[in-house]
Amino acid sequence: MTLCPMTPEEKIAKLGLIIPDAAPPVGSYLNSTRSGNILHISGGLPIIGDRKFLGKVPSECDLETAQEAARTALLTRLAVIKAEAGSLDQVSQIVSLSGYVNAEPDFTAHPQVINGASDLLVEIFGDAGRHSRAAVGCSSLPLGVSVEISLVVELKP
């Protein structure tokens, strides 16, 4: 008997997570730009409904909470992929992830924060979720959030 593999959206549900509706851009940009099969996803914030992750890491937002913020911001980016492609099943490969951490000057664990998003991509997409990455500390981020995530994704032809 052959088992049907779970879809990315089924894996997200099994993890107890929900993909929100894609929020419209709040500035002079697009949520995504498509060139052929490559989808560039604008930076997204860890805000879903009333749930927001704010503050400097680690003084106002500890490492574990910042990792959750990275996962939450990633879910908002998956919402953009779903809106553009119709389904997360259309993802062929997560090409790259850029993660920005609203960090105190002496904080150096940016990679551990962004692992929250990177590890979730692998949980959802398996090997297709493995990607190149930048994890950068910033002096501030929009609306005072703790983390911002952007992606480059290859879609199936």
mmCIF file of C-alpha atoms in Angstrom:
data_model
loop_
_atom_site.group_PDB
_atom_site.id
_atom_site.type_symbol
_atom_site.label_atom_id
_atom_site.label_comp_id
_atom_site.label_asym_id
_atom_site.label_seq_id
_atom_site.Cartn_x
_atom_site.Cartn_y
_atom_site.Cartn_z
ATOM 1 C CA MET A 1 0.000 0.000 0.000
ATOM 2 C CA THR A 2 1.431 3.380 -1.016
ATOM 3 C CA LEU A 3 0.785 6.270 1.298
ATOM 4 C CA CYS A 4 0.014 9.624 -0.256
ATOM 5 C CA PRO A 5 2.410 12.239 1.075
ATOM 6 C CA MET A 6 0.882 15.158 2.922
ATOM 7 C CA THR A 7 0.603 18.434 1.080
ATOM 8 C CA PRO A 8 2.395 21.459 2.528
ATOM 9 C CA GLU A 9 -0.929 22.855 3.707
ATOM 10 C CA GLU A 10 -1.785 19.556 5.432
ATOM 11 C CA LYS A 11 1.611 19.633 7.162
ATOM 12 C CA ILE A 12 0.940 23.195 8.334
ATOM 13 C CA ALA A 13 -2.445 22.126 9.741
ATOM 14 C CA LYS A 14 -0.867 19.084 11.437
ATOM 15 C CA LEU A 15 1.595 21.451 13.142
ATOM 16 C CA GLY A 16 -1.400 23.381 14.493
ATOM 17 C CA LEU A 17 -0.581 26.439 12.399
ATOM 18 C CA ILE A 18 -2.808 28.501 10.130
ATOM 19 C CA ILE A 19 -1.896 30.398 6.994
ATOM 20 C CA PRO A 20 -3.574 33.791 7.235
ATOM 21 C CA ASP A 21 -5.031 35.635 4.284
ATOM 22 C CA ALA A 22 -2.368 37.625 2.463
ATOM 23 C CA ALA A 23 -2.459 41.184 3.734
ATOM 24 C CA PRO A 24 -2.382 43.941 1.112
ATOM 25 C CA PRO A 25 0.829 45.982 0.870
ATOM 26 C CA VAL A 26 0.906 49.031 3.133
ATOM 27 C CA GLY A 27 3.380 51.039 1.080
ATOM 28 C CA SER A 28 4.745 51.623 -2.402
ATOM 29 C CA TYR A 29 5.562 48.005 -3.214
ATOM 30 C CA LEU A 30 4.034 44.710 -4.306
ATOM 31 C CA ASN A 31 3.679 41.653 -2.079
ATOM 32 C CA SER A 32 5.443 39.640 -4.755
ATOM 33 C CA THR A 33 6.964 39.925 -8.179
ATOM 34 C CA ARG A 34 7.063 36.968 -10.530
ATOM 35 C CA SER A 35 9.676 36.453 -13.229
ATOM 36 C CA GLY A 36 9.096 33.173 -15.047
ATOM 37 C CA ASN A 37 8.921 30.520 -12.345
ATOM 38 C CA ILE A 38 10.726 32.637 -9.754
ATOM 39 C CA LEU A 39 8.630 34.454 -7.169
ATOM 40 C CA HIS A 40 10.247 37.215 -5.104
ATOM 41 C CA ILE A 41 8.287 37.747 -1.891
ATOM 42 C CA SER A 42 8.528 41.132 -0.143
ATOM 43 C CA GLY A 43 9.457 41.306 3.514
ATOM 44 C CA GLY A 44 6.715 40.352 5.917
ATOM 45 C CA LEU A 45 6.189 41.117 9.564
ATOM 46 C CA PRO A 46 5.193 38.856 12.462
ATOM 47 C CA ILE A 47 1.687 40.238 12.721
ATOM 48 C CA ILE A 48 -1.400 38.067 12.284
ATOM 49 C CA GLY A 49 -4.612 39.682 13.482
ATOM 50 C CA ASP A 50 -4.095 41.007 16.996
ATOM 51 C CA ARG A 51 -0.988 38.860 17.501
ATOM 52 C CA LYS A 52 2.180 40.943 17.132
ATOM 53 C CA PHE A 53 5.795 40.315 18.025
ATOM 54 C CA LEU A 54 7.385 43.620 18.971
ATOM 55 C CA GLY A 55 10.618 44.818 20.504
ATOM 56 C CA LYS A 56 14.357 44.500 20.483
ATOM 57 C CA VAL A 57 15.963 41.090 20.759
ATOM 58 C CA PRO A 58 16.920 40.015 23.420
ATOM 59 C CA SER A 59 16.061 42.871 25.833
ATOM 60 C CA GLU A 60 12.348 43.153 24.973
ATOM 61 C CA CYS A 61 11.839 39.871 23.103
ATOM 62 C CA ASP A 62 13.778 36.784 24.206
ATOM 63 C CA LEU A 63 15.390 34.333 21.790
ATOM 64 C CA GLU A 64 12.564 31.766 21.893
ATOM 65 C CA THR A 65 9.899 34.414 21.333
ATOM 66 C CA ALA A 66 11.943 35.875 18.466
ATOM 67 C CA GLN A 67 12.085 32.407 16.876
ATOM 68 C CA GLU A 68 8.282 32.258 17.132
ATOM 69 C CA ALA A 69 8.167 35.715 15.544
ATOM 70 C CA ALA A 70 10.255 34.377 12.635
ATOM 71 C CA ARG A 71 7.820 31.464 12.173
ATOM 72 C CA THR A 72 4.863 33.857 12.286
ATOM 73 C CA ALA A 73 6.433 36.193 9.717
ATOM 74 C CA LEU A 74 7.097 33.149 7.530
ATOM 75 C CA LEU A 75 3.412 32.167 7.672
ATOM 76 C CA THR A 76 2.517 35.606 6.304
ATOM 77 C CA ARG A 77 4.944 35.002 3.419
ATOM 78 C CA LEU A 78 3.419 31.586 2.723
ATOM 79 C CA ALA A 79 0.075 33.392 2.475
ATOM 80 C CA VAL A 80 1.536 35.522 -0.326
ATOM 81 C CA ILE A 81 2.809 32.427 -2.157
ATOM 82 C CA LYS A 82 -0.616 30.810 -1.834
ATOM 83 C CA ALA A 83 -2.338 33.945 -3.142
ATOM 84 C CA GLU A 84 0.030 34.178 -6.119
ATOM 85 C CA ALA A 85 0.324 30.480 -7.019
ATOM 86 C CA GLY A 86 -3.083 29.237 -5.837
ATOM 87 C CA SER A 87 -1.568 26.542 -3.624
ATOM 88 C CA LEU A 88 1.634 25.793 -1.762
ATOM 89 C CA ASP A 89 1.748 22.583 -3.831
ATOM 90 C CA GLN A 90 3.091 24.800 -6.614
ATOM 91 C CA VAL A 91 6.364 25.397 -4.742
ATOM 92 C CA SER A 92 9.236 23.571 -6.399
ATOM 93 C CA GLN A 93 12.027 24.980 -4.204
ATOM 94 C CA ILE A 94 12.541 27.617 -1.544
ATOM 95 C CA VAL A 95 15.557 29.339 -3.108
ATOM 96 C CA SER A 96 16.513 31.829 -0.411
ATOM 97 C CA LEU A 97 15.355 33.460 2.776
ATOM 98 C CA SER A 98 16.429 36.826 4.147
ATOM 99 C CA GLY A 99 15.792 37.385 7.829
ATOM 100 C CA TYR A 100 16.142 40.653 9.708
ATOM 101 C CA VAL A 101 16.268 40.856 13.490
ATOM 102 C CA ASN A 102 15.526 44.035 15.454
ATOM 103 C CA ALA A 103 18.550 43.491 17.667
ATOM 104 C CA GLU A 104 20.425 45.155 20.472
ATOM 105 C CA PRO A 105 23.944 46.180 19.324
ATOM 106 C CA ASP A 106 25.660 43.386 21.264
ATOM 107 C CA PHE A 107 23.255 40.619 20.157
ATOM 108 C CA THR A 108 24.920 38.098 17.826
ATOM 109 C CA ALA A 109 22.494 35.163 17.701
ATOM 110 C CA HIS A 110 20.675 36.344 14.559
ATOM 111 C CA PRO A 111 21.080 32.920 12.890
ATOM 112 C CA GLN A 112 19.370 31.181 15.816
ATOM 113 C CA VAL A 113 16.411 33.579 15.577
ATOM 114 C CA ILE A 114 15.996 33.040 11.838
ATOM 115 C CA ASN A 115 16.295 29.260 12.329
ATOM 116 C CA GLY A 116 12.688 29.526 13.503
ATOM 117 C CA ALA A 117 11.641 30.279 9.907
ATOM 118 C CA SER A 118 14.244 28.073 8.201
ATOM 119 C CA ASP A 119 13.403 24.997 10.259
ATOM 120 C CA LEU A 120 9.681 25.484 9.612
ATOM 121 C CA LEU A 121 10.293 25.615 5.842
ATOM 122 C CA VAL A 122 12.039 22.234 6.014
ATOM 123 C CA GLU A 123 9.224 20.798 8.157
ATOM 124 C CA ILE A 124 6.676 21.925 5.578
ATOM 125 C CA PHE A 125 8.496 21.316 2.278
ATOM 126 C CA GLY A 126 11.160 18.716 3.148
ATOM 127 C CA ASP A 127 14.281 19.011 0.991
ATOM 128 C CA ALA A 128 12.512 21.573 -1.219
ATOM 129 C CA GLY A 129 12.440 23.813 1.860
ATOM 130 C CA ARG A 130 16.249 23.908 2.200
ATOM 131 C CA HIS A 131 17.517 27.291 1.079
ATOM 132 C CA SER A 132 20.325 29.818 1.090
ATOM 133 C CA ARG A 133 19.962 32.524 3.697
ATOM 134 C CA ALA A 134 20.964 35.810 5.222
ATOM 135 C CA ALA A 135 20.353 36.516 8.925
ATOM 136 C CA VAL A 136 21.002 40.167 9.698
ATOM 137 C CA GLY A 137 20.715 42.370 12.776
ATOM 138 C CA CYS A 138 19.084 45.799 12.366
ATOM 139 C CA SER A 139 18.802 48.825 14.614
ATOM 140 C CA SER A 140 15.048 48.976 13.946
ATOM 141 C CA LEU A 141 12.307 47.388 11.842
ATOM 142 C CA PRO A 142 8.901 48.659 10.641
ATOM 143 C CA LEU A 143 6.297 49.159 13.386
ATOM 144 C CA GLY A 144 8.873 48.085 15.976
ATOM 145 C CA VAL A 145 8.529 44.385 15.144
ATOM 146 C CA SER A 146 11.168 41.894 16.249
ATOM 147 C CA VAL A 147 11.687 40.109 12.918
ATOM 148 C CA GLU A 148 11.095 40.540 9.180
ATOM 149 C CA ILE A 149 11.303 37.732 6.586
ATOM 150 C CA SER A 150 11.495 37.782 2.771
ATOM 151 C CA LEU A 151 11.760 34.852 0.352
ATOM 152 C CA VAL A 152 12.691 33.849 -3.159
ATOM 153 C CA VAL A 153 10.734 30.807 -4.328
ATOM 154 C CA GLU A 154 10.777 28.677 -7.460
ATOM 155 C CA LEU A 155 7.333 27.572 -8.598
ATOM 156 C CA LYS A 156 6.554 24.499 -10.677
ATOM 157 C CA PRO A 157 6.249 25.208 -14.421
#
